[in-house]
Structures are given as structure tokens and as C-alpha cells.
Short mmCIF file of C-alpha atoms in Angstrom, two decimals:
data_model
loop_
_atom_site.label_atom_id
_atom_site.label_comp_id
_atom_site.label_asym_id
_atom_site.label_seq_id
_atom_site.Cartn_x
_atom_site.Cartn_y
_atom_site.Cartn_z
CA MET A 833 65.16 26.58 100.57
CA PRO A 834 66.74 24.80 103.49
CA GLU A 835 67.83 21.33 102.53
CA ILE A 836 65.40 18.56 103.45
CA LYS A 837 67.15 16.52 106.14
CA PRO A 838 66.86 12.71 106.35
CA THR A 839 64.67 12.95 109.46
CA GLN A 840 62.37 15.37 107.64
CA THR A 841 62.20 13.01 104.66
CA ARG A 842 61.19 10.16 106.97
CA PHE A 843 58.59 12.40 108.60
CA ILE A 844 57.12 13.38 105.22
CA ASN A 845 57.10 9.73 104.12
CA THR A 846 55.26 8.74 107.31
CA PHE A 847 52.85 11.67 106.85
CA VAL A 848 52.03 10.57 103.28
CA ASP A 849 51.67 6.91 104.26
CA LYS A 850 49.29 7.81 107.11
CA MET A 851 47.29 10.13 104.88
CA MET A 852 46.92 7.38 102.28
CA ALA A 853 45.89 4.85 104.93
CA ASP A 854 43.30 7.28 106.29
CA LYS A 855 41.96 7.75 102.77
CA GLY A 856 41.46 3.97 102.40
CA LEU A 857 42.85 3.34 98.96
CA GLY A 858 41.99 -0.36 98.86
CA VAL A 859 40.63 -0.18 95.31
CA MET A 860 44.02 0.91 93.95
CA SER A 861 46.66 -1.61 92.92
CA ALA A 862 49.98 -1.67 94.76
CA GLU A 863 51.61 -0.10 91.70
CA GLN A 864 49.04 2.71 91.59
CA GLN A 865 49.48 3.32 95.32
CA GLU A 866 53.27 3.56 94.97
CA GLU A 867 52.94 6.03 92.10
CA LEU A 868 50.46 8.08 94.14
CA ARG A 869 52.80 7.92 97.16
CA LYS A 870 55.67 9.36 95.07
CA ASN A 871 53.46 12.11 93.63
CA LEU A 872 52.09 13.05 97.05
CA ARG A 873 55.60 13.30 98.53
CA VAL A 874 56.65 15.70 95.79
CA LYS A 875 53.48 17.77 96.10
CA VAL A 876 53.57 18.05 99.88
CA GLU A 877 57.23 19.14 99.75
CA GLU A 878 56.31 21.76 97.14
CA GLN A 879 53.43 23.00 99.31
CA ILE A 880 55.73 23.25 102.33
CA GLU A 881 58.33 25.17 100.34
CA GLN A 882 55.70 27.57 99.00
CA ALA A 883 54.32 28.14 102.51
CA MET A 884 57.81 28.84 103.80
CA LEU A 885 58.47 31.34 101.03
CA ARG A 886 55.19 33.12 101.81
CA THR A 887 56.47 33.80 105.34
CA LEU A 888 59.30 35.94 103.97
CA SER A 889 58.95 39.66 103.35
CA ASP A 890 59.37 41.10 99.87
CA ALA A 891 62.83 42.36 100.84
CA GLN A 892 63.80 38.92 102.10
CA LEU A 893 62.55 37.31 98.91
CA LEU A 894 64.73 39.69 96.88
CA GLU A 895 67.70 38.89 99.11
CA LEU A 896 67.05 35.17 98.70
CA GLU A 897 66.82 35.55 94.94
CA LYS A 898 70.20 37.31 94.88
CA LEU A 899 71.75 34.57 97.00
CA VAL A 900 70.44 31.88 94.69
CA ASP A 901 71.48 33.78 91.54
CA ASN A 902 74.99 34.20 92.96
CA GLY A 903 75.29 30.46 93.64
CA ALA A 904 75.06 30.57 97.42
CA SER A 905 76.10 27.39 99.21
CA ASP A 906 73.67 25.27 101.21
CA GLU A 907 75.29 26.62 104.37
CA GLU A 908 74.72 30.23 103.25
CA LEU A 909 71.08 29.48 102.41
CA ASP A 910 70.57 27.71 105.74
CA ALA A 911 72.05 30.74 107.53
CA PHE A 912 69.73 33.07 105.60
CA PHE A 913 66.64 31.09 106.57
CA GLU A 914 67.75 30.73 110.19
CA SER A 915 68.30 34.48 110.52
CA SER A 916 65.08 35.45 108.70
CA GLY A 917 62.97 35.42 111.86
CA ALA A 918 60.20 33.52 110.05
CA ASP A 919 58.39 30.66 111.79
CA PHE A 920 58.97 27.97 109.18
CA THR A 921 57.76 25.20 111.46
CA LYS A 922 54.34 26.80 111.80
CA ALA A 923 54.19 27.46 108.04
CA ALA A 924 55.11 23.84 107.27
CA GLU A 925 52.58 22.48 109.75
CA GLN A 926 49.78 24.62 108.30
CA ALA A 927 50.70 23.61 104.75
CA MET A 928 50.61 19.94 105.73
CA VAL A 929 47.21 20.27 107.43
CA GLU A 930 45.77 22.01 104.38
CA PHE A 931 47.30 19.45 102.03
CA ARG A 932 45.93 16.56 104.10
CA ASN A 933 42.44 18.04 104.21
CA ALA A 934 42.41 18.63 100.47
CA PHE A 935 43.63 15.09 99.79
CA LEU A 936 41.15 13.43 102.14
CA ASN A 937 38.30 15.43 100.60
CA SER A 938 39.37 14.61 97.04
CA THR A 939 38.11 11.73 94.90
CA VAL A 940 41.60 10.22 94.52
CA GLY A 941 41.42 6.44 94.85
CA GLU A 942 37.66 6.26 94.65
CA GLU A 943 35.88 4.32 91.95
#
């Protein structure tokens, strides 16, 4: 997968913080909220990665697997994803919307 850039990390952190604020987690302790924040960051990044992989064709997935198995550099992987023709931005946005909706409709943080 393309490396997560510092600006993307900040964006994901802001996304998670806003999502948690919208959920209204006042009944959770600060420690519980921080643990949830960490877990949500990991999960949203996983969802984004999975959505991005789903945009690739079977042939591209095989090519990616070969690159990874052969120890491709970050630059080689970035070049692969850039030349894939897939709309990763749209895939990431959709994954984030779905993740947010699922979280806001969950019972996390409720008594």
C-alpha cells in the first residue's frame, strides 16, 4: 500500500477525533477515550487499505503480490499504485463514510 504521509495521518486523526466528538462519548473516561481513539485510527486505516485493494483488478492484485514478495521498495510500490489507474481517493472517501456511519450507529460509548 502507499505509505501513509504525515498530512494523511493528521487528516485521519482529525477524522477520528471529530467522529468521536459527534458520537458524544462523555460517559467514557479520558483513558478509555484515548484507547478507543487509537483503535479507531487503526481500524479506519485498515478499512481504507481494504477499499483501495478492492479497486484493483485481479491481475493488478497478482502483480502487487509479486512486488511485495520480491521486496519492492516504497518508491516502487508508490509507482505501482500511481500507474494503476484506480481512484484511490474515491475509495478512501467511501470507506471513511461507511466507517463513520457504522461507528455513529454503534453502541460504543453508551451505557
